[in-house]
Amino acid sequence: MEPGRAGWLLLLLLLPALGAAAPGEFDPYRVLGVGRSSSQADIKKAYKRLAREWHPDKNKDPGAEDKFIQISKAYEILSNEEKRANFDRYGDAGESQGFSQQQHRQFHRFHDGFYFDESFFHFPFNSERRDTSDEKYLLHFSHYINEIVPDSFKKPYLIKITSDWCFSCIHIEPVWKEVAQELEALGAGIGVVHAGYERRLAHHLGAHSTPTLLGLINGKITFFHNAVVRENLRQFVENLLPGNLVEKITDKNYIRFLSDWRKDNKPHVLLFDHMPVVPLLYKLTAFAYRDYLSFGYVYVGLRGTEELSSQYNINVYTPTMMIFKEHIDRPADVVQAREMKKQLIDDFLSQNKFLMVARLTSQRLFQELCPVKKSHRQRKHCVVLLTEEGEKFAEAYEAFLTFAVANTKDTLRFVHIYSDRQPEFADALLMDEEKYHGRSAVVILERRNNAGKIAYKALEEAWQGSKEDNFILLDLLDQLRTDPGLLSSETVVADLNDELAPMFLIRWFYSTLDYISDCWDSLFHSNWREMMPLLSLLFSALFILFGTVIVQAFSDSSDTRDAPPSGKEETAAKTEKNDASFSKESNSRIPKKSFVEVTELTDINYTSNLVRLRPGHMNVVLILSNSTKTPLLQKFALEVYMFTGSSSLHFSFLSLDKHREWLEYLLEFAQDAAPIPNQYDKHFLERDYTGYVLALNGHKKYFCLFKPHRSGDEGGTLGSCEDHDALQHAEARGKSSCSPGSRSIKNKLHKLSFWMERLLEGSLQRFYIPSWPALD
């Protein structure tokens, strides 16, 4: 074939592609089916109708995804007045002006010399051309588990799952860049997961396709299901936040709001602004500081806030933030700026996280307000007022507060505590002396270590708030600056009770609401493959229910044919029933057998004993080898014998010689409880896992871990991962901390019974996995 003829044939093949790429042919009005004079309300209504119709999760048409992308792109252009005006004027949204001229020049160069600009064939979805702006947001599995998940309790995260050769990822990239930069500046977290390189993390997050957008807050994942436009993404992140973070404040409720510092033991923050809705920056800030501060918002343009603005002399044209502590008639601190920035707000709030005389309501608060001294230059002394609740002690408290305000220093922290709510703490300091009964006392203390050891000195007489009391306390504080040995008494105090912790029923109620919300979301947004386990569980429950009804009907009919028991037999039966119920209530863990039934976990019974284990049941599995089988099983039976009365517990053992790979995979999810073996670790095959015990919950896909007791450790191993560093250090030398040569084999399971107690209490750490691996 002649070269010229071949070139024309190639030109004819490329002409449709060039024509299809022309931006002028994409008409957003035609895509949404609206006119050029349509209002924003009409455009939004048309977009919602078409988005519901063509959403890929609901419409199984092969072209549904492309149609949905066109609908989203059209709405992105028409919902933005600037882009809409550019399209009406130039036939383009402003993002690719000049493309037609460039394409026209490339065509002529092709026609004249059969030459193409090499950029014509560059694919932006190739990994080598991947956008470098996402590199700083890339997440890895260990980084996500150890840092991002804990940090999600302070700020919400917006995470994108992407991959190479993802056509749809290209369409959302401009919107993603804009929203990521905006939300990061406001205080939200941004993350990117590359599914090609982080398959484990993508699978853990439940992403079955790319692109996928999801939100993470308080360790909980929520998927984004709407069109990828700026407004939807902002609203999605805002909806992740709790609805009660910021209270709307007016003239009617501001006194009640500011006076709540006595109840919640927090300073209260008021933001005055002329925006009708609470800014997202303020909501994100309220979420980050919710454990320390209470937040209110005043819309100064609203009728009914005039008294409030006048009371505190507010400039209605400039955003103003005020912090109120014990005195609600005047703010403790004020910041005012034309544009509130995150860094400015963080600096302002971090300096005002506590009241002038904060009440010690938990051990965490005690540790923050009275930290352990790190050096002589960093001494922190706490002046503690121990008093009781009631109006009788109000005068003593007010005098102590006045003294604290007048003598505030960097090295001193003034706090108070209700001795009737924290009796152990008060008894340790006051030694139950008669002179303090029914009266207030002041103690100066310094924490020496995290185990509860403190040095202290109490005022000789009870605190009444008189001038003499003030002089005595001031004199002691002056002596303390030059003579640290003034705190001559030492004692050990127990951890404080958490007074503000919610009740169990409230926690259970909120957990139930979260579970129902997750099920509702899954019902409407999950595909059928993801819904099959739920449907299977539903039909199984219905089958069991109707089967029970049928069996009960037949049993009742047969019972009616039997003769009724005599009065003496009926009395004996009732007595026996009452005795049995009393015995069950008094001790539900009495063993039903004189032996412990322990079965080997193999590939034959793996599905029935673990994967399909009934809800609420757990399999406690002992890890052993052929050489340690007999002694470990004997010790295991002794330790768990008292728990065999529970019908929800099953006991098994697993051979380490046969299934080491399965165990190594499972321990990867234990957050460095056992380091993941790699090609540079020549000792990982020598690790001795004998004596490990795993409590496996097959239905909820999590496990708890017991690690063998170390010799010389009197405390034992009651948690799942108490001493990671020591274990990793020992394993790095290729020596197990549980090697048989260091102690007897049976001693490995020392204190396993205590661990079982915590397992039944539900206080052990849980390690969740995406799915149970096959037991080869």
JSON list of N, CA and C in Angstrom, two decimals, residues 249-311:
[
{"chain": "A", "resi": 249, "resn": "ILE", "atom": "N", "xyz": [-27.29, 30.57, 70.20]},
{"chain": "A", "resi": 249, "resn": "ILE", "atom": "CA", "xyz": [-27.45, 31.39, 71.40]},
{"chain": "A", "resi": 249, "resn": "ILE", "atom": "C", "xyz": [-28.17, 32.69, 71.05]},
{"chain": "A", "resi": 250, "resn": "THR", "atom": "N", "xyz": [-29.13, 33.06, 71.88]},
{"chain": "A", "resi": 250, "resn": "THR", "atom": "CA", "xyz": [-29.86, 34.32, 71.74]},
{"chain": "A", "resi": 250, "resn": "THR", "atom": "C", "xyz": [-29.97, 34.98, 73.12]},
{"chain": "A", "resi": 251, "resn": "ASP", "atom": "N", "xyz": [-30.73, 36.09, 73.15]},
{"chain": "A", "resi": 251, "resn": "ASP", "atom": "CA", "xyz": [-30.92, 36.78, 74.43]},
{"chain": "A", "resi": 251, "resn": "ASP", "atom": "C", "xyz": [-31.63, 35.92, 75.46]},
{"chain": "A", "resi": 252, "resn": "LYS", "atom": "N", "xyz": [-32.42, 34.95, 75.01]},
{"chain": "A", "resi": 252, "resn": "LYS", "atom": "CA", "xyz": [-33.23, 34.15, 75.92]},
{"chain": "A", "resi": 252, "resn": "LYS", "atom": "C", "xyz": [-32.45, 33.05, 76.63]},
{"chain": "A", "resi": 253, "resn": "ASN", "atom": "N", "xyz": [-31.40, 32.54, 76.00]},
{"chain": "A", "resi": 253, "resn": "ASN", "atom": "CA", "xyz": [-30.74, 31.37, 76.58]},
{"chain": "A", "resi": 253, "resn": "ASN", "atom": "C", "xyz": [-29.26, 31.56, 76.88]},
{"chain": "A", "resi": 254, "resn": "TYR", "atom": "N", "xyz": [-28.71, 32.76, 76.70]},
{"chain": "A", "resi": 254, "resn": "TYR", "atom": "CA", "xyz": [-27.27, 32.91, 76.89]},
{"chain": "A", "resi": 254, "resn": "TYR", "atom": "C", "xyz": [-26.87, 32.80, 78.36]},
{"chain": "A", "resi": 255, "resn": "ILE", "atom": "N", "xyz": [-27.71, 33.26, 79.28]},
{"chain": "A", "resi": 255, "resn": "ILE", "atom": "CA", "xyz": [-27.36, 33.15, 80.70]},
{"chain": "A", "resi": 255, "resn": "ILE", "atom": "C", "xyz": [-27.35, 31.68, 81.13]},
{"chain": "A", "resi": 256, "resn": "ARG", "atom": "N", "xyz": [-28.34, 30.93, 80.69]},
{"chain": "A", "resi": 256, "resn": "ARG", "atom": "CA", "xyz": [-28.36, 29.50, 81.01]},
{"chain": "A", "resi": 256, "resn": "ARG", "atom": "C", "xyz": [-27.16, 28.77, 80.41]},
{"chain": "A", "resi": 257, "resn": "PHE", "atom": "N", "xyz": [-26.79, 29.13, 79.18]},
{"chain": "A", "resi": 257, "resn": "PHE", "atom": "CA", "xyz": [-25.66, 28.49, 78.51]},
{"chain": "A", "resi": 257, "resn": "PHE", "atom": "C", "xyz": [-24.35, 28.77, 79.25]},
{"chain": "A", "resi": 258, "resn": "LEU", "atom": "N", "xyz": [-24.10, 30.02, 79.60]},
{"chain": "A", "resi": 258, "resn": "LEU", "atom": "CA", "xyz": [-22.85, 30.37, 80.26]},
{"chain": "A", "resi": 258, "resn": "LEU", "atom": "C", "xyz": [-22.79, 29.86, 81.69]},
{"chain": "A", "resi": 259, "resn": "SER", "atom": "N", "xyz": [-23.96, 29.68, 82.32]},
{"chain": "A", "resi": 259, "resn": "SER", "atom": "CA", "xyz": [-23.99, 29.20, 83.70]},
{"chain": "A", "resi": 259, "resn": "SER", "atom": "C", "xyz": [-23.80, 27.69, 83.81]},
{"chain": "A", "resi": 260, "resn": "ASP", "atom": "N", "xyz": [-23.79, 26.99, 82.69]},
{"chain": "A", "resi": 260, "resn": "ASP", "atom": "CA", "xyz": [-23.64, 25.53, 82.72]},
{"chain": "A", "resi": 260, "resn": "ASP", "atom": "C", "xyz": [-22.21, 25.09, 83.02]},
{"chain": "A", "resi": 261, "resn": "TRP", "atom": "N", "xyz": [-21.31, 26.02, 83.27]},
{"chain": "A", "resi": 261, "resn": "TRP", "atom": "CA", "xyz": [-19.93, 25.63, 83.57]},
{"chain": "A", "resi": 261, "resn": "TRP", "atom": "C", "xyz": [-19.87, 24.82, 84.87]},
{"chain": "A", "resi": 262, "resn": "ARG", "atom": "N", "xyz": [-20.82, 25.03, 85.76]},
{"chain": "A", "resi": 262, "resn": "ARG", "atom": "CA", "xyz": [-20.84, 24.24, 87.00]},
{"chain": "A", "resi": 262, "resn": "ARG", "atom": "C", "xyz": [-21.19, 22.78, 86.72]},
{"chain": "A", "resi": 263, "resn": "LYS", "atom": "N", "xyz": [-22.06, 22.54, 85.75]},
{"chain": "A", "resi": 263, "resn": "LYS", "atom": "CA", "xyz": [-22.53, 21.20, 85.47]},
{"chain": "A", "resi": 263, "resn": "LYS", "atom": "C", "xyz": [-21.54, 20.41, 84.62]},
{"chain": "A", "resi": 264, "resn": "ASP", "atom": "N", "xyz": [-21.03, 21.02, 83.54]},
{"chain": "A", "resi": 264, "resn": "ASP", "atom": "CA", "xyz": [-20.14, 20.28, 82.64]},
{"chain": "A", "resi": 264, "resn": "ASP", "atom": "C", "xyz": [-18.66, 20.53, 82.90]},
{"chain": "A", "resi": 265, "resn": "ASN", "atom": "N", "xyz": [-18.33, 21.45, 83.84]},
{"chain": "A", "resi": 265, "resn": "ASN", "atom": "CA", "xyz": [-16.94, 21.68, 84.26]},
{"chain": "A", "resi": 265, "resn": "ASN", "atom": "C", "xyz": [-16.06, 22.10, 83.08]},
{"chain": "A", "resi": 266, "resn": "LYS", "atom": "N", "xyz": [-16.60, 22.98, 82.22]},
{"chain": "A", "resi": 266, "resn": "LYS", "atom": "CA", "xyz": [-15.86, 23.43, 81.04]},
{"chain": "A", "resi": 266, "resn": "LYS", "atom": "C", "xyz": [-16.03, 24.94, 80.86]},
{"chain": "A", "resi": 267, "resn": "PRO", "atom": "N", "xyz": [-15.01, 25.62, 80.32]},
{"chain": "A", "resi": 267, "resn": "PRO", "atom": "CA", "xyz": [-15.23, 26.99, 79.85]},
{"chain": "A", "resi": 267, "resn": "PRO", "atom": "C", "xyz": [-16.20, 26.98, 78.66]},
{"chain": "A", "resi": 268, "resn": "HIS", "atom": "N", "xyz": [-16.88, 28.10, 78.43]},
{"chain": "A", "resi": 268, "resn": "HIS", "atom": "CA", "xyz": [-17.85, 28.20, 77.35]},
{"chain": "A", "resi": 268, "resn": "HIS", "atom": "C", "xyz": [-17.39, 29.27, 76.36]},
{"chain": "A", "resi": 269, "resn": "VAL", "atom": "N", "xyz": [-17.49, 28.93, 75.08]},
{"chain": "A", "resi": 269, "resn": "VAL", "atom": "CA", "xyz": [-17.00, 29.78, 74.00]},
{"chain": "A", "resi": 269, "resn": "VAL", "atom": "C", "xyz": [-18.18, 30.30, 73.20]},
{"chain": "A", "resi": 270, "resn": "LEU", "atom": "N", "xyz": [-18.18, 31.60, 72.92]},
{"chain": "A", "resi": 270, "resn": "LEU", "atom": "CA", "xyz": [-19.19, 32.23, 72.08]},
{"chain": "A", "resi": 270, "resn": "LEU", "atom": "C", "xyz": [-18.52, 32.86, 70.87]},
{"chain": "A", "resi": 271, "resn": "LEU", "atom": "N", "xyz": [-19.05, 32.53, 69.68]},
{"chain": "A", "resi": 271, "resn": "LEU", "atom": "CA", "xyz": [-18.59, 33.17, 68.45]},
{"chain": "A", "resi": 271, "resn": "LEU", "atom": "C", "xyz": [-19.71, 34.07, 67.94]},
{"chain": "A", "resi": 272, "resn": "PHE", "atom": "N", "xyz": [-19.39, 35.35, 67.78]},
{"chain": "A", "resi": 272, "resn": "PHE", "atom": "CA", "xyz": [-20.34, 36.32, 67.24]},
{"chain": "A", "resi": 272, "resn": "PHE", "atom": "C", "xyz": [-19.98, 36.57, 65.78]},
{"chain": "A", "resi": 273, "resn": "ASP", "atom": "N", "xyz": [-20.93, 36.32, 64.88]},
{"chain": "A", "resi": 273, "resn": "ASP", "atom": "CA", "xyz": [-20.66, 36.50, 63.45]},
{"chain": "A", "resi": 273, "resn": "ASP", "atom": "C", "xyz": [-21.97, 36.87, 62.77]},
{"chain": "A", "resi": 274, "resn": "HIS", "atom": "N", "xyz": [-21.85, 37.44, 61.55]},
{"chain": "A", "resi": 274, "resn": "HIS", "atom": "CA", "xyz": [-23.03, 37.88, 60.82]},
{"chain": "A", "resi": 274, "resn": "HIS", "atom": "C", "xyz": [-23.49, 36.85, 59.79]},
{"chain": "A", "resi": 275, "resn": "MET", "atom": "N", "xyz": [-22.96, 35.62, 59.85]},
{"chain": "A", "resi": 275, "resn": "MET", "atom": "CA", "xyz": [-23.41, 34.55, 58.95]},
{"chain": "A", "resi": 275, "resn": "MET", "atom": "C", "xyz": [-24.64, 33.87, 59.56]},
{"chain": "A", "resi": 276, "resn": "PRO", "atom": "N", "xyz": [-25.68, 33.61, 58.76]},
{"chain": "A", "resi": 276, "resn": "PRO", "atom": "CA", "xyz": [-26.90, 33.00, 59.32]},
{"chain": "A", "resi": 276, "resn": "PRO", "atom": "C", "xyz": [-26.70, 31.54, 59.76]},
{"chain": "A", "resi": 277, "resn": "VAL", "atom": "N", "xyz": [-25.74, 30.84, 59.15]},
{"chain": "A", "resi": 277, "resn": "VAL", "atom": "CA", "xyz": [-25.48, 29.45, 59.53]},
{"chain": "A", "resi": 277, "resn": "VAL", "atom": "C", "xyz": [-24.11, 29.38, 60.20]},
{"chain": "A", "resi": 278, "resn": "VAL", "atom": "N", "xyz": [-23.93, 28.36, 61.03]},
{"chain": "A", "resi": 278, "resn": "VAL", "atom": "CA", "xyz": [-22.65, 28.18, 61.72]},
{"chain": "A", "resi": 278, "resn": "VAL", "atom": "C", "xyz": [-21.57, 27.81, 60.71]},
{"chain": "A", "resi": 279, "resn": "PRO", "atom": "N", "xyz": [-20.47, 28.53, 60.64]},
{"chain": "A", "resi": 279, "resn": "PRO", "atom": "CA", "xyz": [-19.41, 28.19, 59.68]},
{"chain": "A", "resi": 279, "resn": "PRO", "atom": "C", "xyz": [-18.83, 26.80, 59.95]},
{"chain": "A", "resi": 280, "resn": "LEU", "atom": "N", "xyz": [-18.44, 26.12, 58.86]},
{"chain": "A", "resi": 280, "resn": "LEU", "atom": "CA", "xyz": [-17.87, 24.78, 58.99]},
{"chain": "A", "resi": 280, "resn": "LEU", "atom": "C", "xyz": [-16.57, 24.82, 59.80]},
{"chain": "A", "resi": 281, "resn": "LEU", "atom": "N", "xyz": [-15.79, 25.88, 59.68]},
{"chain": "A", "resi": 281, "resn": "LEU", "atom": "CA", "xyz": [-14.57, 26.01, 60.47]},
{"chain": "A", "resi": 281, "resn": "LEU", "atom": "C", "xyz": [-14.88, 25.95, 61.97]},
{"chain": "A", "resi": 282, "resn": "TYR", "atom": "N", "xyz": [-15.95, 26.60, 62.38]},
{"chain": "A", "resi": 282, "resn": "TYR", "atom": "CA", "xyz": [-16.31, 26.63, 63.79]},
{"chain": "A", "resi": 282, "resn": "TYR", "atom": "C", "xyz": [-16.80, 25.26, 64.25]},
{"chain": "A", "resi": 283, "resn": "LYS", "atom": "N", "xyz": [-17.53, 24.54, 63.40]},
{"chain": "A", "resi": 283, "resn": "LYS", "atom": "CA", "xyz": [-18.00, 23.20, 63.75]},
{"chain": "A", "resi": 283, "resn": "LYS", "atom": "C", "xyz": [-16.82, 22.23, 63.90]},
{"chain": "A", "resi": 284, "resn": "LEU", "atom": "N", "xyz": [-15.85, 22.31, 62.98]},
{"chain": "A", "resi": 284, "resn": "LEU", "atom": "CA", "xyz": [-14.68, 21.44, 63.07]},
{"chain": "A", "resi": 284, "resn": "LEU", "atom": "C", "xyz": [-13.88, 21.76, 64.33]},
{"chain": "A", "resi": 285, "resn": "THR", "atom": "N", "xyz": [-13.78, 23.03, 64.67]},
{"chain": "A", "resi": 285, "resn": "THR", "atom": "CA", "xyz": [-13.08, 23.42, 65.89]},
{"chain": "A", "resi": 285, "resn": "THR", "atom": "C", "xyz": [-13.80, 22.89, 67.13]},
{"chain": "A", "resi": 286, "resn": "ALA", "atom": "N", "xyz": [-15.12, 22.98, 67.13]},
{"chain": "A", "resi": 286, "resn": "ALA", "atom": "CA", "xyz": [-15.90, 22.48, 68.26]},
{"chain": "A", "resi": 286, "resn": "ALA", "atom": "C", "xyz": [-15.73, 20.98, 68.42]},
{"chain": "A", "resi": 287, "resn": "PHE", "atom": "N", "xyz": [-15.63, 20.25, 67.32]},
{"chain": "A", "resi": 287, "resn": "PHE", "atom": "CA", "xyz": [-15.42, 18.80, 67.41]},
{"chain": "A", "resi": 287, "resn": "PHE", "atom": "C", "xyz": [-14.04, 18.48, 67.99]},
{"chain": "A", "resi": 288, "resn": "ALA", "atom": "N", "xyz": [-13.02, 19.24, 67.58]},
{"chain": "A", "resi": 288, "resn": "ALA", "atom": "CA", "xyz": [-11.66, 18.98, 68.04]},
{"chain": "A", "resi": 288, "resn": "ALA", "atom": "C", "xyz": [-11.51, 19.26, 69.54]},
{"chain": "A", "resi": 289, "resn": "TYR", "atom": "N", "xyz": [-12.24, 20.26, 70.07]},
{"chain": "A", "resi": 289, "resn": "TYR", "atom": "CA", "xyz": [-12.08, 20.66, 71.47]},
{"chain": "A", "resi": 289, "resn": "TYR", "atom": "C", "xyz": [-13.30, 20.31, 72.32]},
{"chain": "A", "resi": 290, "resn": "ARG", "atom": "N", "xyz": [-14.13, 19.36, 71.85]},
{"chain": "A", "resi": 290, "resn": "ARG", "atom": "CA", "xyz": [-15.38, 19.07, 72.56]},
{"chain": "A", "resi": 290, "resn": "ARG", "atom": "C", "xyz": [-15.16, 18.50, 73.95]},
{"chain": "A", "resi": 291, "resn": "ASP", "atom": "N", "xyz": [-13.99, 17.88, 74.21]},
{"chain": "A", "resi": 291, "resn": "ASP", "atom": "CA", "xyz": [-13.72, 17.33, 75.53]},
{"chain": "A", "resi": 291, "resn": "ASP", "atom": "C", "xyz": [-13.33, 18.39, 76.54]},
{"chain": "A", "resi": 292, "resn": "TYR", "atom": "N", "xyz": [-13.00, 19.60, 76.07]},
{"chain": "A", "resi": 292, "resn": "TYR", "atom": "CA", "xyz": [-12.52, 20.64, 76.96]},
{"chain": "A", "resi": 292, "resn": "TYR", "atom": "C", "xyz": [-13.44, 21.86, 77.04]},
{"chain": "A", "resi": 293, "resn": "LEU", "atom": "N", "xyz": [-14.14, 22.16, 75.95]},
{"chain": "A", "resi": 293, "resn": "LEU", "atom": "CA", "xyz": [-14.90, 23.41, 75.87]},
{"chain": "A", "resi": 293, "resn": "LEU", "atom": "C", "xyz": [-16.31, 23.15, 75.35]},
{"chain": "A", "resi": 294, "resn": "SER", "atom": "N", "xyz": [-17.24, 24.04, 75.71]},
{"chain": "A", "resi": 294, "resn": "SER", "atom": "CA", "xyz": [-18.59, 24.03, 75.15]},
{"chain": "A", "resi": 294, "resn": "SER", "atom": "C", "xyz": [-18.74, 25.24, 74.24]},
{"chain": "A", "resi": 295, "resn": "PHE", "atom": "N", "xyz": [-19.42, 25.06, 73.10]},
{"chain": "A", "resi": 295, "resn": "PHE", "atom": "CA", "xyz": [-19.43, 26.08, 72.06]},
{"chain": "A", "resi": 295, "resn": "PHE", "atom": "C", "xyz": [-20.85, 26.57, 71.78]},
{"chain": "A", "resi": 296, "resn": "GLY", "atom": "N", "xyz": [-20.96, 27.88, 71.61]},
{"chain": "A", "resi": 296, "resn": "GLY", "atom": "CA", "xyz": [-22.22, 28.51, 71.22]},
{"chain": "A", "resi": 296, "resn": "GLY", "atom": "C", "xyz": [-21.98, 29.49, 70.09]},
{"chain": "A", "resi": 297, "resn": "TYR", "atom": "N", "xyz": [-23.03, 29.73, 69.28]},
{"chain": "A", "resi": 297, "resn": "TYR", "atom": "CA", "xyz": [-22.91, 30.62, 68.12]},
{"chain": "A", "resi": 297, "resn": "TYR", "atom": "C", "xyz": [-24.00, 31.67, 68.19]},
{"chain": "A", "resi": 298, "resn": "VAL", "atom": "N", "xyz": [-23.61, 32.93, 67.98]},
{"chain": "A", "resi": 298, "resn": "VAL", "atom": "CA", "xyz": [-24.54, 34.06, 68.01]},
{"chain": "A", "resi": 298, "resn": "VAL", "atom": "C", "xyz": [-24.56, 34.69, 66.63]},
{"chain": "A", "resi": 299, "resn": "TYR", "atom": "N", "xyz": [-25.73, 34.63, 65.98]},
{"chain": "A", "resi": 299, "resn": "TYR", "atom": "CA", "xyz": [-25.93, 35.30, 64.69]},
{"chain": "A", "resi": 299, "resn": "TYR", "atom": "C", "xyz": [-26.37, 36.74, 64.98]},
{"chain": "A", "resi": 300, "resn": "VAL", "atom": "N", "xyz": [-25.42, 37.66, 64.83]},
{"chain": "A", "resi": 300, "resn": "VAL", "atom": "CA", "xyz": [-25.68, 39.03, 65.26]},
{"chain": "A", "resi": 300, "resn": "VAL", "atom": "C", "xyz": [-26.71, 39.73, 64.37]},
{"chain": "A", "resi": 301, "resn": "GLY", "atom": "N", "xyz": [-26.98, 39.21, 63.20]},
{"chain": "A", "resi": 301, "resn": "GLY", "atom": "CA", "xyz": [-27.99, 39.82, 62.34]},
{"chain": "A", "resi": 301, "resn": "GLY", "atom": "C", "xyz": [-29.39, 39.37, 62.67]},
{"chain": "A", "resi": 302, "resn": "LEU", "atom": "N", "xyz": [-29.54, 38.47, 63.62]},
{"chain": "A", "resi": 302, "resn": "LEU", "atom": "CA", "xyz": [-30.86, 37.95, 63.99]},
{"chain": "A", "resi": 302, "resn": "LEU", "atom": "C", "xyz": [-31.49, 38.81, 65.06]},
{"chain": "A", "resi": 303, "resn": "ARG", "atom": "N", "xyz": [-32.79, 39.06, 64.89]},
{"chain": "A", "resi": 303, "resn": "ARG", "atom": "CA", "xyz": [-33.53, 39.81, 65.90]},
{"chain": "A", "resi": 303, "resn": "ARG", "atom": "C", "xyz": [-33.64, 38.96, 67.16]},
{"chain": "A", "resi": 304, "resn": "GLY", "atom": "N", "xyz": [-33.31, 39.52, 68.28]},
{"chain": "A", "resi": 304, "resn": "GLY", "atom": "CA", "xyz": [-33.31, 38.79, 69.53]},
{"chain": "A", "resi": 304, "resn": "GLY", "atom": "C", "xyz": [-31.93, 38.58, 70.10]},
{"chain": "A", "resi": 305, "resn": "THR", "atom": "N", "xyz": [-30.91, 39.22, 69.50]},
{"chain": "A", "resi": 305, "resn": "THR", "atom": "CA", "xyz": [-29.54, 39.14, 70.03]},
{"chain": "A", "resi": 305, "resn": "THR", "atom": "C", "xyz": [-29.01, 40.52, 70.39]},
{"chain": "A", "resi": 306, "resn": "GLU", "atom": "N", "xyz": [-29.88, 41.54, 70.37]},
{"chain": "A", "resi": 306, "resn": "GLU", "atom": "CA", "xyz": [-29.41, 42.90, 70.64]},
{"chain": "A", "resi": 306, "resn": "GLU", "atom": "C", "xyz": [-28.88, 43.04, 72.07]},
{"chain": "A", "resi": 307, "resn": "GLU", "atom": "N", "xyz": [-29.61, 42.47, 73.05]},
{"chain": "A", "resi": 307, "resn": "GLU", "atom": "CA", "xyz": [-29.17, 42.58, 74.44]},
{"chain": "A", "resi": 307, "resn": "GLU", "atom": "C", "xyz": [-27.83, 41.89, 74.64]},
{"chain": "A", "resi": 308, "resn": "LEU", "atom": "N", "xyz": [-27.65, 40.75, 74.02]},
{"chain": "A", "resi": 308, "resn": "LEU", "atom": "CA", "xyz": [-26.39, 40.01, 74.14]},
{"chain": "A", "resi": 308, "resn": "LEU", "atom": "C", "xyz": [-25.24, 40.79, 73.55]},
{"chain": "A", "resi": 309, "resn": "SER", "atom": "N", "xyz": [-25.44, 41.38, 72.36]},
{"chain": "A", "resi": 309, "resn": "SER", "atom": "CA", "xyz": [-24.37, 42.16, 71.72]},
{"chain": "A", "resi": 309, "resn": "SER", "atom": "C", "xyz": [-24.05, 43.41, 72.52]},
{"chain": "A", "resi": 310, "resn": "SER", "atom": "N", "xyz": [-25.06, 44.01, 73.09]},
{"chain": "A", "resi": 310, "resn": "SER", "atom": "CA", "xyz": [-24.83, 45.22, 73.89]},
{"chain": "A", "resi": 310, "resn": "SER", "atom": "C", "xyz": [-24.15, 44.88, 75.22]},
{"chain": "A", "resi": 311, "resn": "GLN", "atom": "N", "xyz": [-24.52, 43.75, 75.82]},
{"chain": "A", "resi": 311, "resn": "GLN", "atom": "CA", "xyz": [-23.97, 43.35, 77.10]},
{"chain": "A", "resi": 311, "resn": "GLN", "atom": "C", "xyz": [-22.45, 43.23, 77.04]}
]
